[in-house]
Coordinates of C-alpha atoms (C1' of nucleotides) in Angstrom, one line a residue:
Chain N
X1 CA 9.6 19.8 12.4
X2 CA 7.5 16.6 11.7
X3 CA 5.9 14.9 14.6
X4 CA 5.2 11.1 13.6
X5 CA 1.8 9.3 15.1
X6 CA 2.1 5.5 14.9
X7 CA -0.3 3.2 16.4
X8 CA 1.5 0.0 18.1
X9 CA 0.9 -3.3 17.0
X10 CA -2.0 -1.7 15.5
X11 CA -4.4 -4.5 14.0
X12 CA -3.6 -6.9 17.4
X13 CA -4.2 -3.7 20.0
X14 CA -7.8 -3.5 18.0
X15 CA -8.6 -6.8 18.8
X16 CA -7.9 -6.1 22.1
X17 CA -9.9 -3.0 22.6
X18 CA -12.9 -4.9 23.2
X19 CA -11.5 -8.4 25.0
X20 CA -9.9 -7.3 27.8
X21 CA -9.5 -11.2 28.2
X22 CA -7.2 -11.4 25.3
X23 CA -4.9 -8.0 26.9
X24 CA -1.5 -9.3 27.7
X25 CA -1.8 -12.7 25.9
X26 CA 0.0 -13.6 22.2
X27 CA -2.6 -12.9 19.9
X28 CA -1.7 -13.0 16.0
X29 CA -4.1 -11.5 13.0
X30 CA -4.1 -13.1 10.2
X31 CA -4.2 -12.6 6.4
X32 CA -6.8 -13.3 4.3
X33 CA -7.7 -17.3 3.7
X34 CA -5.6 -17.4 7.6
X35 CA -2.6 -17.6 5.3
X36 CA 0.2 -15.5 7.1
X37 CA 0.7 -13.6 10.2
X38 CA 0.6 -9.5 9.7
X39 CA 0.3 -8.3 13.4
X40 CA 1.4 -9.7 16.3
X41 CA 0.8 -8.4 20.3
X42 CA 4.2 -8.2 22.2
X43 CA 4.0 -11.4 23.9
X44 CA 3.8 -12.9 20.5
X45 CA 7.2 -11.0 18.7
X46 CA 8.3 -12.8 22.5
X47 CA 7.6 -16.4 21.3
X48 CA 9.2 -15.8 18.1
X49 CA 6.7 -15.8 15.8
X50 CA 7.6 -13.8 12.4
X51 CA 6.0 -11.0 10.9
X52 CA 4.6 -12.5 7.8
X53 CA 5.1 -16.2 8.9
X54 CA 2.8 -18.4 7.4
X55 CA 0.3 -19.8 10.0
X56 CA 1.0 -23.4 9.2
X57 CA 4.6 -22.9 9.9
X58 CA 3.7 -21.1 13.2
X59 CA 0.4 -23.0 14.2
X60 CA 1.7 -24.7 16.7
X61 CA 4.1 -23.1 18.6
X62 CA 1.1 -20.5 18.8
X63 CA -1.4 -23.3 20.1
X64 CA 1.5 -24.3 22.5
X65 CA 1.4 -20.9 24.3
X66 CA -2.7 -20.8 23.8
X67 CA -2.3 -18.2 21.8
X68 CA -5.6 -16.2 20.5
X69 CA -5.6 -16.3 16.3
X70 CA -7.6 -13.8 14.5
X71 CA -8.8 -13.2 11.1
X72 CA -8.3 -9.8 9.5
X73 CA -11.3 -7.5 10.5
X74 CA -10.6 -4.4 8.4
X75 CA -14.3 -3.0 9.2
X76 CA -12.5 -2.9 12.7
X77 CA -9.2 -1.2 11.8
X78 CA -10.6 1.0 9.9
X79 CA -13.1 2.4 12.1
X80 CA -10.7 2.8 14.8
X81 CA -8.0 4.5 12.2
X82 CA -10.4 7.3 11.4
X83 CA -11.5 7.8 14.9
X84 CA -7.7 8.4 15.7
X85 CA -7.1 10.2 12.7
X86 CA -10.1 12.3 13.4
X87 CA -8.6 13.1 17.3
X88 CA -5.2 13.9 15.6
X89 CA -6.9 16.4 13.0
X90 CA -8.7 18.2 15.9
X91 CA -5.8 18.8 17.9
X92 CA -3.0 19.1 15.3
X93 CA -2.4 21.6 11.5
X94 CA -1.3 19.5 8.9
X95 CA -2.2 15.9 9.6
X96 CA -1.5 14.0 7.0
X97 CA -2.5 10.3 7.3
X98 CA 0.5 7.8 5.9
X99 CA -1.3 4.3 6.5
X100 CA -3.6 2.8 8.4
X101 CA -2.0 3.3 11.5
X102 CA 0.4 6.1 11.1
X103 CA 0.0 10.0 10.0
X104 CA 2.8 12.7 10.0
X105 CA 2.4 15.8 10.9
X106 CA 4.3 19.2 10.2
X107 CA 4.2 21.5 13.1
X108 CA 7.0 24.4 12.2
X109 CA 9.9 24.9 14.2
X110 CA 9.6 25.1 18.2
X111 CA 10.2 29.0 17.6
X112 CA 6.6 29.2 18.0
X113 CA 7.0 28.6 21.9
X114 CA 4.9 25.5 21.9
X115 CA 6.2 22.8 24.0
X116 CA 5.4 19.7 21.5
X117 CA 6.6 17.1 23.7
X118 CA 4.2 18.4 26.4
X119 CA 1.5 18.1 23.5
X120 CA 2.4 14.9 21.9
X121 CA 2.3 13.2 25.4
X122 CA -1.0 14.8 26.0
X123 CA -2.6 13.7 22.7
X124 CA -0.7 10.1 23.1
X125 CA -3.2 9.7 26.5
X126 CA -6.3 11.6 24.9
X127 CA -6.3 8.8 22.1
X128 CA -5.5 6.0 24.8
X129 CA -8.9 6.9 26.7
X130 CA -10.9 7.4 23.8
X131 CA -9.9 5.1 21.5
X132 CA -7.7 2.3 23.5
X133 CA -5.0 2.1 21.5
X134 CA -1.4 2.8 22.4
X135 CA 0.3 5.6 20.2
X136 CA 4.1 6.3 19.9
X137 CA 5.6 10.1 18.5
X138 CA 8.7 11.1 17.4
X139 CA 9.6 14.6 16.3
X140 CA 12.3 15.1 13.7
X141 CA 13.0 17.9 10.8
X142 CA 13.0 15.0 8.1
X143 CA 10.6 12.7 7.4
X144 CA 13.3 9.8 7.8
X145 CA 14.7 10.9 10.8
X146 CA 10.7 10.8 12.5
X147 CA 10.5 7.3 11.4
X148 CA 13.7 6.3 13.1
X149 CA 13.0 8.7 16.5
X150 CA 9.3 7.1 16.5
X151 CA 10.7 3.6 16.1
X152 CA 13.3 4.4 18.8
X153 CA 10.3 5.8 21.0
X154 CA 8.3 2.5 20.7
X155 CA 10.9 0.0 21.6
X156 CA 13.0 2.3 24.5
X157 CA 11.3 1.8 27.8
X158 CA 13.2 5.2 28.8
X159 CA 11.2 6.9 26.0
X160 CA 7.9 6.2 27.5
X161 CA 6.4 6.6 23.9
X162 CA 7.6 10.1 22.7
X163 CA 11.4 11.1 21.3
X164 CA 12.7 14.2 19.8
X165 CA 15.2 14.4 17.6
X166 CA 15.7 18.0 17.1
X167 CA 19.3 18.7 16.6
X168 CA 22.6 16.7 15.1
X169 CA 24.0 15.6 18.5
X170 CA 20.5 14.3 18.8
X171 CA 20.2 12.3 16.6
X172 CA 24.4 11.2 15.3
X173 CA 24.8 8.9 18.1
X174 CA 21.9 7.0 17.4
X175 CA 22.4 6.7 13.8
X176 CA 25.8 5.2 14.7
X177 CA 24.0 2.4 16.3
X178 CA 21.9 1.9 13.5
X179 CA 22.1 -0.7 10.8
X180 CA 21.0 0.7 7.8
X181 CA 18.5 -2.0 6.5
X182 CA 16.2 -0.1 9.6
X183 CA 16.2 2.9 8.0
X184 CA 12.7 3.9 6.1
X185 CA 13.8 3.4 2.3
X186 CA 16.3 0.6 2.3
X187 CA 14.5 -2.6 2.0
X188 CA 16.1 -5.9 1.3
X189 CA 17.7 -5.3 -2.3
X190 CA 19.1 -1.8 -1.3
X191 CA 20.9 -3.2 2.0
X192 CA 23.2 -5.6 0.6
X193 CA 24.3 -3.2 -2.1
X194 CA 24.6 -0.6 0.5
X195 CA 27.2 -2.9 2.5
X196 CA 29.1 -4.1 -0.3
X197 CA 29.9 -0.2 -0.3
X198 CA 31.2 -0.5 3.4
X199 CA 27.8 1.0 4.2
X200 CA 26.2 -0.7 7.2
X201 CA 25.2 2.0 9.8
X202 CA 23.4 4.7 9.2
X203 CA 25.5 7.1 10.4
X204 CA 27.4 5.8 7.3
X205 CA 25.1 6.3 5.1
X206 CA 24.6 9.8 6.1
X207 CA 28.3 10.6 5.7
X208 CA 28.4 9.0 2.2
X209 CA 29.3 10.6 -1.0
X210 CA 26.5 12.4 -2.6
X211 CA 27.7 11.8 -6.0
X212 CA 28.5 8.3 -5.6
X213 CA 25.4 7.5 -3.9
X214 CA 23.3 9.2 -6.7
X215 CA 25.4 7.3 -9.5
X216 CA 24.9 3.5 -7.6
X217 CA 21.2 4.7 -6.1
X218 CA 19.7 7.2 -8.2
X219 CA 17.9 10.6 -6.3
X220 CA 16.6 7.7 -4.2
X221 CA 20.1 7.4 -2.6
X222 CA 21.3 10.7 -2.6
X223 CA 17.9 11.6 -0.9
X224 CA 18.0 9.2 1.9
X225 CA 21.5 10.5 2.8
X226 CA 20.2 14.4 2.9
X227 CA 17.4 13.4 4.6
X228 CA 19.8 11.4 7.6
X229 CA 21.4 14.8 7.9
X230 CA 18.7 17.0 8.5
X231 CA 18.0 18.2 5.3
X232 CA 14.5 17.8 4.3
X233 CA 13.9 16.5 0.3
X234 CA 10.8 14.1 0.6
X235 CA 8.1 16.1 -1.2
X236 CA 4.8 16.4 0.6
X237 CA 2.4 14.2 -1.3
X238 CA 0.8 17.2 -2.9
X239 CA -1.6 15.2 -5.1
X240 CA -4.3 14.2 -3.1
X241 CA -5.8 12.0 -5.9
X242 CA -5.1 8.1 -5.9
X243 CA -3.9 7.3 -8.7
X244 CA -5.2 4.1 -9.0
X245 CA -7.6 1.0 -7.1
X246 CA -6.8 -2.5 -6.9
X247 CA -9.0 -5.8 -5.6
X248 CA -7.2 -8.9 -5.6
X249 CA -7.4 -12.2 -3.5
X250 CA -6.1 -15.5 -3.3
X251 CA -8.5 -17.9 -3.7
X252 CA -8.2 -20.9 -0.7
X253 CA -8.2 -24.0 -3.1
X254 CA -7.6 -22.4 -6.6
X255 CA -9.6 -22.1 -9.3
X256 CA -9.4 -23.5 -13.0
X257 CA -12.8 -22.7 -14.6
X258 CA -12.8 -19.6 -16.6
X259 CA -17.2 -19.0 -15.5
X260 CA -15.4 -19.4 -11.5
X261 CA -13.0 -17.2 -12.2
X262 CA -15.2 -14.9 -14.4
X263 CA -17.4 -14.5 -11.5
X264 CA -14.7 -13.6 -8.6
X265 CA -13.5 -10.7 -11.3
X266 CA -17.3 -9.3 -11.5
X267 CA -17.1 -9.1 -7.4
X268 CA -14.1 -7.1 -7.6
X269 CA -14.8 -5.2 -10.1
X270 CA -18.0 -4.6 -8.2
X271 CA -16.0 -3.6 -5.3
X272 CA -13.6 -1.5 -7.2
X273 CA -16.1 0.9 -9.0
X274 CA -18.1 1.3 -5.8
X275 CA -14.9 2.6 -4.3
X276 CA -13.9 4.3 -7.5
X277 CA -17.9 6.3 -7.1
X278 CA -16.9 7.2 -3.4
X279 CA -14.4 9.2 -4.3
X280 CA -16.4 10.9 -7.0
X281 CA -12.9 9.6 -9.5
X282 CA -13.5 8.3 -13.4
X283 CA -11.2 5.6 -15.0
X284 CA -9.4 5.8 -17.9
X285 CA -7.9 2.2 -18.4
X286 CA -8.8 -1.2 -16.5
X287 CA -5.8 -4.0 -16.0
X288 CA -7.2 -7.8 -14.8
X289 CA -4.0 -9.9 -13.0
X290 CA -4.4 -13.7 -12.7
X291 CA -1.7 -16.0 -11.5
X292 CA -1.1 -19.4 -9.8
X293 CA 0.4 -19.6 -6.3
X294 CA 3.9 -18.1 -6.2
X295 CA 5.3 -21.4 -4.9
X296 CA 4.0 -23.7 -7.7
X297 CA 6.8 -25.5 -9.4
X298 CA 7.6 -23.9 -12.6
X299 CA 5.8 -26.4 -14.9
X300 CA 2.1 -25.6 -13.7
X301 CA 2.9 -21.9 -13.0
X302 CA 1.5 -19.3 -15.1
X303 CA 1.3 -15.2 -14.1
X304 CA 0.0 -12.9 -16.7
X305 CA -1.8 -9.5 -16.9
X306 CA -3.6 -7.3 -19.3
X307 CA -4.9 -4.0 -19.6
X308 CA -7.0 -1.5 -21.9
X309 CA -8.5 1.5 -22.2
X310 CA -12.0 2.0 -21.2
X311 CA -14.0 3.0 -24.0
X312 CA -14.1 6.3 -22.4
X313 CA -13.2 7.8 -18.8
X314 CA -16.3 6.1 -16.3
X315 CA -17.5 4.9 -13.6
X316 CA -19.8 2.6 -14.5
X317 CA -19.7 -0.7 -13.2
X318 CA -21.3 -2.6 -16.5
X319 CA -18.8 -1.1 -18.6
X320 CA -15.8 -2.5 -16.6
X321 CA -17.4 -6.0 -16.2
X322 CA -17.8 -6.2 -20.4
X323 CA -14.0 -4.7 -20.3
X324 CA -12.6 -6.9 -17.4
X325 CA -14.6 -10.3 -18.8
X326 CA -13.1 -10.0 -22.2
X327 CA -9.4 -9.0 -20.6
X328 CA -9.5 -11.9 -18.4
X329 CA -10.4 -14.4 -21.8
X330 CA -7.4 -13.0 -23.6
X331 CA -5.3 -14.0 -21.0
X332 CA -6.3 -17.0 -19.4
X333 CA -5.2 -20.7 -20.0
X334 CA -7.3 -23.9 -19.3
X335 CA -5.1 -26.6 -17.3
X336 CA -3.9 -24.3 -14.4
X337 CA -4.7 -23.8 -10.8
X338 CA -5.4 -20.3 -10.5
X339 CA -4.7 -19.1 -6.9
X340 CA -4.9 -15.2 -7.5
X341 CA -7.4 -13.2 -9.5
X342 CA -7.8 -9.2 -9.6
X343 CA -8.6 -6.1 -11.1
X344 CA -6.8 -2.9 -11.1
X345 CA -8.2 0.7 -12.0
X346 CA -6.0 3.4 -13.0
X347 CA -5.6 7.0 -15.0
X348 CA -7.9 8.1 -12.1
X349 CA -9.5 11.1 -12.3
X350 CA -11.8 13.5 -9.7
X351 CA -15.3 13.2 -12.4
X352 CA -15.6 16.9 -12.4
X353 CA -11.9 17.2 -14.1
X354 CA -13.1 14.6 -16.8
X355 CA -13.0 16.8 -19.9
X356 CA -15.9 15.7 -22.8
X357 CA -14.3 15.2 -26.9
X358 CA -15.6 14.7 -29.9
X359 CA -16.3 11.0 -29.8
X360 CA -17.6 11.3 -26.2
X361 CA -19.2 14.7 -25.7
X362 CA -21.2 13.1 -22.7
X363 CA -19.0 12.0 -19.4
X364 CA -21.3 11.8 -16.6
X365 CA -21.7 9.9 -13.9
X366 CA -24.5 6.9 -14.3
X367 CA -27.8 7.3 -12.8
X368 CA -28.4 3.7 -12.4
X369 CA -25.2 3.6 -10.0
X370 CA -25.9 6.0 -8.0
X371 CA -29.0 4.1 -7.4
X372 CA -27.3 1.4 -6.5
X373 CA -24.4 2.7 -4.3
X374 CA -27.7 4.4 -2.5
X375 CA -29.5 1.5 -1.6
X376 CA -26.3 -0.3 -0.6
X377 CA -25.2 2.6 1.9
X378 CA -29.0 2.2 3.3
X379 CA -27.9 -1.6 3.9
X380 CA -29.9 -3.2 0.8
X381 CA -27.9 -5.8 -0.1
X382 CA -27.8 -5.5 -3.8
X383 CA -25.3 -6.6 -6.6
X384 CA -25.2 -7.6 -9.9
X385 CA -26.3 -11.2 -10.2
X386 CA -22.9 -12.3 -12.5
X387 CA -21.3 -11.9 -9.4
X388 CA -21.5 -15.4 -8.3
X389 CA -22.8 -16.8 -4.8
X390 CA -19.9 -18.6 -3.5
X391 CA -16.9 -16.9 -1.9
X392 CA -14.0 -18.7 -3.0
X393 CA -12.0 -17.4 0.0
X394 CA -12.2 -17.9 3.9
X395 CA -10.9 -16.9 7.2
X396 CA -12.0 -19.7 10.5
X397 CA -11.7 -16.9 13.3
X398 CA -13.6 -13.4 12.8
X399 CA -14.1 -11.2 15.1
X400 CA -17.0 -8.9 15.4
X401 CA -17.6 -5.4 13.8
X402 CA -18.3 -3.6 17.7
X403 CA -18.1 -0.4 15.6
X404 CA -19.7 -0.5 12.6
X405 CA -22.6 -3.1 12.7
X406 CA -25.8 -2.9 15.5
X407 CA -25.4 -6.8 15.7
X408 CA -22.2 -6.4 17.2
X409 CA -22.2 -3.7 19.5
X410 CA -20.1 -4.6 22.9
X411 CA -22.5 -5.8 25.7
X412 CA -22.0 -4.8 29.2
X413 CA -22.8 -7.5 31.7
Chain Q
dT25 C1' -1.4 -29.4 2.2
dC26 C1' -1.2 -24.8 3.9
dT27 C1' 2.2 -18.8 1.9
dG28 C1' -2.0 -11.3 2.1
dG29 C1' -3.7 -7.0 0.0
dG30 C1' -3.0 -2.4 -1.5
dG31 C1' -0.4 1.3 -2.5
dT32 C1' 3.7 4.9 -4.3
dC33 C1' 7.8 6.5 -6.8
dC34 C1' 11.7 6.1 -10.1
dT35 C1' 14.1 4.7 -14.2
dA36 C1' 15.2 3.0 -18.7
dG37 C1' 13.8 2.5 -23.1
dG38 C1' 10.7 2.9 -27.0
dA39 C1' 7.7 5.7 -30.0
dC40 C1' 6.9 9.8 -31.6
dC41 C1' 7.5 14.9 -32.5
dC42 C1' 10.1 19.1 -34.8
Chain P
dT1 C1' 29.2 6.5 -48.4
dC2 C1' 28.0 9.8 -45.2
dT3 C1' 22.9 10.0 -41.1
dG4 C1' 21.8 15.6 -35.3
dG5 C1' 20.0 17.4 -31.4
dG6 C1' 16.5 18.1 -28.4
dG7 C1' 12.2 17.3 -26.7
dT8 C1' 7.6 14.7 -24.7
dC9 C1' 4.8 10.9 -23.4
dC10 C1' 4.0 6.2 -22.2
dT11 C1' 5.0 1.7 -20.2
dA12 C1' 7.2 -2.1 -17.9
dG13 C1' 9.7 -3.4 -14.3
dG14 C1' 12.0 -2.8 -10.0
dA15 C1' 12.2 -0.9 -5.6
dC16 C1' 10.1 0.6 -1.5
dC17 C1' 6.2 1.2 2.1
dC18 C1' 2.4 -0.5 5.5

DNA sequence: TCTGGGGTCCTAGGACCC
DNA sequence: TCTGGGGTCCTAGGACCC
């Protein structure tokens, strides 16, 4: 059996943790630049306001109902994820974290004598009081069917925040009131193919021809269905090594100057090889991704990206800058509004994996950068001076980091 | 005018091998 | 004129997820 964590409304009930003013109000977070909505409390889902709506298009129906707008605090999210995660991995074998806001976990059949329900409902109030943030759990023997008893647990008042689906006559009369665009693995392409098969429910899906599935789907298909009946196929991620980093923003007004633009890649290159160090990983080959907004009009649109191999595996920040600045020259054109800019790392491996040749009998990780990445974690603010001084990005409505800076811890009055 | 960021997996097709 | 069978590896693109 699975059991299936998932923090509600996760990035709104963090904001929230520390304003108790702001409980029980709409209250939106917002992408980077405020561009598009990506959480939402209750009471704003109840004023209709879209996952992924732009803000413009919602600003004032949220001013209307004095709404509270936030910008993205990932310092915030985070911090709180790993101090749930952490309360999961104490209590439970086999947590394996999914998201920022959701981990899995595979707890054997209830032969054991354990009564799970008793123990999710415990853990669900354990990481209310010490976190303040509202959990839901569903128990399933499939990874798919979690999902679906999870999101059933979340939105059923009856549920109170935990449902097992344990057996077939569990779970068949709720997959017959399913569509199947809500199951985990059909997105928006897959559904309308799936109902021009007569497919809509998932109970219908479940009872669907292997074979004809796997010839219009591919294992993708075939596995959803196996999964919807019980049958477990999802491999457990068993490779526990990313296989690659990305750092990529829009950029608020766009940018056509190839110095500009050469300077936002050195940040995030920057950024990317300090995460590419934490997790003690080399990189084999370096990509740089540039584009103008998506909703330009074809004439001044232009999307390109380019990669190479790094001279050898590293992790060394100076030698992905020379890489990532001559990348970003082969592919860029003067005359456009560039309104996305990033840098992706990938062959990722752990640095003591990284095998020496011939031509490069010395892999090892940099001295100088573990200099650096040192005075950074003691807060030194230091960085390489090509990466420029002006952010080219901005968000209007920040909220503090109470967990992870001594500036912001909460007061009490 | 204003539209996020960061991931994973699968498949088809090409290059190459014997 | 006629031109096999069986592999591996890599990459681009498409689909999905949160």
């Amino acid at each position: 059996m699975f059991l299936l964590f998932d923090c509600n409304n996760f990035f709104a009930s963090c904001e929230q943790v520390f304003r108790p003013d702001w409980r029980r109000r709409p209250l939106v977070v917002l992408s980077n630049n405020d561009g598009c909505v990506i959480s939402r409390s209750p009471e704003a889902k109840q004023i209709g306001i879209g996952m992924g709506e732009p803000y413009f298009r919602c600003r004032e129906r949220l001013d209307k109902a004095r709404a509270v707008v936030c910008s993205a605090n990932f310092a915030l999210y985070g911090d709180l994820s790993e101090r749930i995660m952490s309360i999961l991995e104490q209590y439970l074998p086999d947590v394996r974290q999914y998201s920022i806001d959701e981990a899995f976990a595979e707890v054997g059949d209830s032969s054991g004598g354990i009564d799970w329900e008793h123990e999710a409902r415990a853990l669900r109030r354990r990481i209310r009081r010490w976190t303040g943030i509202t959990v839901s759990v569903g128990m399933a023997p499939t990874r798919t069917l979690v999902k679906l008893a999870n999101e059933t647990a979340k939105h059923r008042p009856s549920c109170r925040g935990f449902l097992a689906l344990t057996s077939p006559a569990e779970w068949e009369p709720l997959l017959a009131e399913t569509p199947v665009d809500d199951i985990w693995g059909v997105g928006r392409r897959l559904a309308p193919r799936l109902h021009a098969l007569g497919i809509r429910t998932a109970a219908g899906l479940a009872a669907a021809d292997l074979e004809r599935l796997r010839r219009s789907f591919g294992v993708h298909g075939e596995r959803l269905a196996l999964e919807l009946r019980g049958q477990s196929c999802l491999e457990d991620d068993v490779n526990p090594v990313r296989s690659q980093i990305m750092v990529s923003r829009s950029l608020k007004e766009g940018i056509s100057e190839l110095p500009v633009l050469r300077e936002t890649l050195c940040r995030f290159v920057e950024k990317a090889a300090a995460t590419l160090r934490r997790h003690e990983l080399m990189a084999r080959n370096i990509f740089v991704v540039l584009r103008t907004s998506r909703f330009e009009e074809e004439a001044m649109s232009y999307a390109n990206s380019v990669g190479c191999p790094l001279p050898s595996p590293s992790d060394d920040t100076r030698l992905m800058t020379r890489a990532a600045a001559a990348l970003l020259e082969s592919i860029y054109k003067p005359g456009y509004r560039y309104k996305k800019i990033g840098v992706i790392l990938n062959g990722l491996e752990p640095v003591a994996a990284v095998h020496p040749t011939f031509e490069h009998p010395n892999i090892e990780p940099d001295p100088l950068m573990k200099v650096l990445d040192a005075l950074r974690q003691n807060g030194h603010d230091i960085h390489f001076a090509n990466r420029g001084s002006q952010l080219p990005w901005h968000r209007d409505h920040v909220s503090r980091l109470y967990t992870t800076c001594w500036d912001d811890i909460p007061e009490a009055h």
